[in-house]
Amino acid sequence: MKNPIQAMYEAGIVEATDFPANSRYHGVPTRMHTAHDGRQLPYLARRFVPTPEKFATAGYRMVVEGERLDQVAAEILGNAEAFWLHCDANRTIWAEELEQTGREIRLTLPEGVPGPEEEL
């Protein structure tokens, strides 16, 4: 199964940046700040997290003891580093918030990837 984020990058749907296609910062522009001494310092512009409604639901999962979000992302998305997509879709910042035993989490596909309930 091809990584859906990489497929969107290759299709030109997602703009190329210095960040890899599977990074939460891919597509976020950089800005320049001029320091008091005249040095130009690059920084990352603010990343706006998409609303959870923009993600297609792939299912739900009850977290079992010892389960980590990167393991879930590897199983569902084929990429352990894409754990942050589940954070975005569940309105959390830290993966640890979704790793609590007994918590039900919404499993989603990357933004713009249609789910099984959607037809192309």
PDB file of C-alpha atoms in Angstrom:
ATOM      1  CA  MET A   1       0.000   0.000   0.000  1.00  0.00           C
ATOM      2  CA  LYS A   2       1.437   3.348  -1.029  1.00  0.00           C
ATOM      3  CA  ASN A   3       1.644   6.045   1.643  1.00  0.00           C
ATOM      4  CA  PRO A   4      -1.316   8.394   0.923  1.00  0.00           C
ATOM      5  CA  ILE A   5       0.650  11.481   1.942  1.00  0.00           C
ATOM      6  CA  GLN A   6       3.487  10.612  -0.436  1.00  0.00           C
ATOM      7  CA  ALA A   7       0.948   9.959  -3.211  1.00  0.00           C
ATOM      8  CA  MET A   8      -0.574  13.427  -2.713  1.00  0.00           C
ATOM      9  CA  TYR A   9       2.909  14.968  -2.844  1.00  0.00           C
ATOM     10  CA  GLU A  10       3.797  13.115  -6.048  1.00  0.00           C
ATOM     11  CA  ALA A  11       0.472  14.134  -7.634  1.00  0.00           C
ATOM     12  CA  GLY A  12       1.183  17.801  -6.913  1.00  0.00           C
ATOM     13  CA  ILE A  13      -1.771  18.130  -4.520  1.00  0.00           C
ATOM     14  CA  VAL A  14       0.540  19.034  -1.626  1.00  0.00           C
ATOM     15  CA  GLU A  15       3.227  21.692  -2.161  1.00  0.00           C
ATOM     16  CA  ALA A  16       6.869  20.712  -1.730  1.00  0.00           C
ATOM     17  CA  THR A  17       8.748  22.202   1.230  1.00  0.00           C
ATOM     18  CA  ASP A  18      11.922  21.539   3.179  1.00  0.00           C
ATOM     19  CA  PHE A  19       9.943  19.129   5.335  1.00  0.00           C
ATOM     20  CA  PRO A  20       9.279  15.567   4.187  1.00  0.00           C
ATOM     21  CA  ALA A  21       5.827  14.762   2.840  1.00  0.00           C
ATOM     22  CA  ASN A  22       4.885  12.840   6.004  1.00  0.00           C
ATOM     23  CA  SER A  23       5.743  15.738   8.345  1.00  0.00           C
ATOM     24  CA  ARG A  24       3.036  17.771  10.046  1.00  0.00           C
ATOM     25  CA  TYR A  25       4.980  20.839   8.883  1.00  0.00           C
ATOM     26  CA  HIS A  26       5.015  19.894   5.201  1.00  0.00           C
ATOM     27  CA  GLY A  27       3.475  22.771   3.274  1.00  0.00           C
ATOM     28  CA  VAL A  28       3.882  25.268   6.128  1.00  0.00           C
ATOM     29  CA  PRO A  29       5.859  28.253   4.799  1.00  0.00           C
ATOM     30  CA  THR A  30       8.938  29.706   6.416  1.00  0.00           C
ATOM     31  CA  ARG A  31       9.297  33.377   7.255  1.00  0.00           C
ATOM     32  CA  MET A  32      12.304  35.577   7.993  1.00  0.00           C
ATOM     33  CA  HIS A  33      12.884  37.677  11.090  1.00  0.00           C
ATOM     34  CA  THR A  34      15.480  40.427  11.127  1.00  0.00           C
ATOM     35  CA  ALA A  35      17.322  40.418  14.446  1.00  0.00           C
ATOM     36  CA  HIS A  36      18.566  43.618  16.120  1.00  0.00           C
ATOM     37  CA  ASP A  37      22.035  42.978  14.719  1.00  0.00           C
ATOM     38  CA  GLY A  38      20.686  42.606  11.170  1.00  0.00           C
ATOM     39  CA  ARG A  39      20.922  38.808  10.986  1.00  0.00           C
ATOM     40  CA  GLN A  40      18.139  37.089   9.057  1.00  0.00           C
ATOM     41  CA  LEU A  41      16.632  34.291  11.118  1.00  0.00           C
ATOM     42  CA  PRO A  42      14.237  31.860   9.438  1.00  0.00           C
ATOM     43  CA  TYR A  43      11.252  30.549  11.362  1.00  0.00           C
ATOM     44  CA  LEU A  44       8.256  28.394  10.625  1.00  0.00           C
ATOM     45  CA  ALA A  45       4.940  30.161  10.094  1.00  0.00           C
ATOM     46  CA  ARG A  46       2.054  29.110  12.280  1.00  0.00           C
ATOM     47  CA  ARG A  47       0.515  25.773  11.408  1.00  0.00           C
ATOM     48  CA  PHE A  48      -3.254  25.777  11.485  1.00  0.00           C
ATOM     49  CA  VAL A  49      -4.638  22.394  12.444  1.00  0.00           C
ATOM     50  CA  PRO A  50      -7.511  21.293  10.213  1.00  0.00           C
ATOM     51  CA  THR A  51     -10.850  20.733  11.902  1.00  0.00           C
ATOM     52  CA  PRO A  52     -11.523  17.062  12.696  1.00  0.00           C
ATOM     53  CA  GLU A  53     -14.435  17.079  10.248  1.00  0.00           C
ATOM     54  CA  LYS A  54     -11.940  17.357   7.379  1.00  0.00           C
ATOM     55  CA  PHE A  55     -10.592  13.869   8.099  1.00  0.00           C
ATOM     56  CA  ALA A  56     -12.314  10.727   6.825  1.00  0.00           C
ATOM     57  CA  THR A  57     -12.985   8.229   9.599  1.00  0.00           C
ATOM     58  CA  ALA A  58     -11.306   4.869   9.126  1.00  0.00           C
ATOM     59  CA  GLY A  59     -12.749   3.501  12.374  1.00  0.00           C
ATOM     60  CA  TYR A  60     -12.491   3.694  16.142  1.00  0.00           C
ATOM     61  CA  ARG A  61     -10.179   1.903  18.536  1.00  0.00           C
ATOM     62  CA  MET A  62     -10.072   1.308  22.264  1.00  0.00           C
ATOM     63  CA  VAL A  63      -6.501   1.789  23.464  1.00  0.00           C
ATOM     64  CA  VAL A  64      -5.058  -1.251  25.219  1.00  0.00           C
ATOM     65  CA  GLU A  65      -2.392  -1.120  27.915  1.00  0.00           C
ATOM     66  CA  GLY A  66       1.053  -0.343  26.531  1.00  0.00           C
ATOM     67  CA  GLU A  67      -0.197   0.634  23.080  1.00  0.00           C
ATOM     68  CA  ARG A  68       1.484   3.664  21.515  1.00  0.00           C
ATOM     69  CA  LEU A  69       0.071   5.996  18.896  1.00  0.00           C
ATOM     70  CA  ASP A  70       3.002   5.415  16.542  1.00  0.00           C
ATOM     71  CA  GLN A  71       2.132   1.701  16.556  1.00  0.00           C
ATOM     72  CA  VAL A  72      -1.485   2.521  15.713  1.00  0.00           C
ATOM     73  CA  ALA A  73      -0.393   4.847  12.882  1.00  0.00           C
ATOM     74  CA  ALA A  74       1.907   2.162  11.481  1.00  0.00           C
ATOM     75  CA  GLU A  75      -0.968  -0.317  11.449  1.00  0.00           C
ATOM     76  CA  ILE A  76      -3.662   2.032  10.090  1.00  0.00           C
ATOM     77  CA  LEU A  77      -1.662   4.376   7.842  1.00  0.00           C
ATOM     78  CA  GLY A  78       1.429   2.305   7.106  1.00  0.00           C
ATOM     79  CA  ASN A  79       3.661   4.989   8.639  1.00  0.00           C
ATOM     80  CA  ALA A  80       4.556   5.209  12.323  1.00  0.00           C
ATOM     81  CA  GLU A  81       5.728   8.814  11.908  1.00  0.00           C
ATOM     82  CA  ALA A  82       2.207   9.846  10.869  1.00  0.00           C
ATOM     83  CA  PHE A  83       0.900   9.502  14.442  1.00  0.00           C
ATOM     84  CA  TRP A  84       0.278  13.259  14.471  1.00  0.00           C
ATOM     85  CA  LEU A  85      -2.594  12.816  11.995  1.00  0.00           C
ATOM     86  CA  HIS A  86      -4.541  11.006  14.715  1.00  0.00           C
ATOM     87  CA  CYS A  87      -3.628  13.784  17.158  1.00  0.00           C
ATOM     88  CA  ASP A  88      -5.043  16.394  14.752  1.00  0.00           C
ATOM     89  CA  ALA A  89      -8.217  14.401  14.138  1.00  0.00           C
ATOM     90  CA  ASN A  90      -8.801  13.907  17.883  1.00  0.00           C
ATOM     91  CA  ARG A  91      -8.044  17.528  18.842  1.00  0.00           C
ATOM     92  CA  THR A  92      -4.959  16.691  20.870  1.00  0.00           C
ATOM     93  CA  ILE A  93      -1.421  18.015  20.765  1.00  0.00           C
ATOM     94  CA  TRP A  94       0.498  15.248  22.513  1.00  0.00           C
ATOM     95  CA  ALA A  95       0.358  11.586  21.504  1.00  0.00           C
ATOM     96  CA  GLU A  96       0.344  10.618  25.182  1.00  0.00           C
ATOM     97  CA  GLU A  97      -3.163  12.061  25.482  1.00  0.00           C
ATOM     98  CA  LEU A  98      -4.407   9.363  23.093  1.00  0.00           C
ATOM     99  CA  GLU A  99      -2.415   6.538  24.661  1.00  0.00           C
ATOM    100  CA  GLN A 100      -4.439   6.228  27.844  1.00  0.00           C
ATOM    101  CA  THR A 101      -5.622   2.667  28.409  1.00  0.00           C
ATOM    102  CA  GLY A 102      -9.352   2.375  27.759  1.00  0.00           C
ATOM    103  CA  ARG A 103      -9.628   5.591  25.744  1.00  0.00           C
ATOM    104  CA  GLU A 104     -11.516   5.352  22.474  1.00  0.00           C
ATOM    105  CA  ILE A 105      -9.775   7.181  19.658  1.00  0.00           C
ATOM    106  CA  ARG A 106     -11.008   8.078  16.208  1.00  0.00           C
ATOM    107  CA  LEU A 107      -8.779   6.635  13.507  1.00  0.00           C
ATOM    108  CA  THR A 108      -8.610   8.760  10.388  1.00  0.00           C
ATOM    109  CA  LEU A 109      -7.015   9.024   6.996  1.00  0.00           C
ATOM    110  CA  PRO A 110      -4.941  12.065   6.014  1.00  0.00           C
ATOM    111  CA  GLU A 111      -6.857  15.232   5.183  1.00  0.00           C
ATOM    112  CA  GLY A 112      -8.237  15.066   1.643  1.00  0.00           C
ATOM    113  CA  VAL A 113      -8.068  11.264   1.391  1.00  0.00           C
ATOM    114  CA  PRO A 114     -11.596   9.888   1.021  1.00  0.00           C
ATOM    115  CA  GLY A 115     -12.736   7.270   3.454  1.00  0.00           C
ATOM    116  CA  PRO A 116     -14.529   4.002   2.711  1.00  0.00           C
ATOM    117  CA  GLU A 117     -17.898   5.733   3.148  1.00  0.00           C
ATOM    118  CA  GLU A 118     -17.068   8.327   0.470  1.00  0.00           C
ATOM    119  CA  GLU A 119     -17.197   7.686  -3.254  1.00  0.00           C
ATOM    120  CA  LEU A 120     -14.829   9.384  -5.693  1.00  0.00           C
TER     121      LEU A 120
END
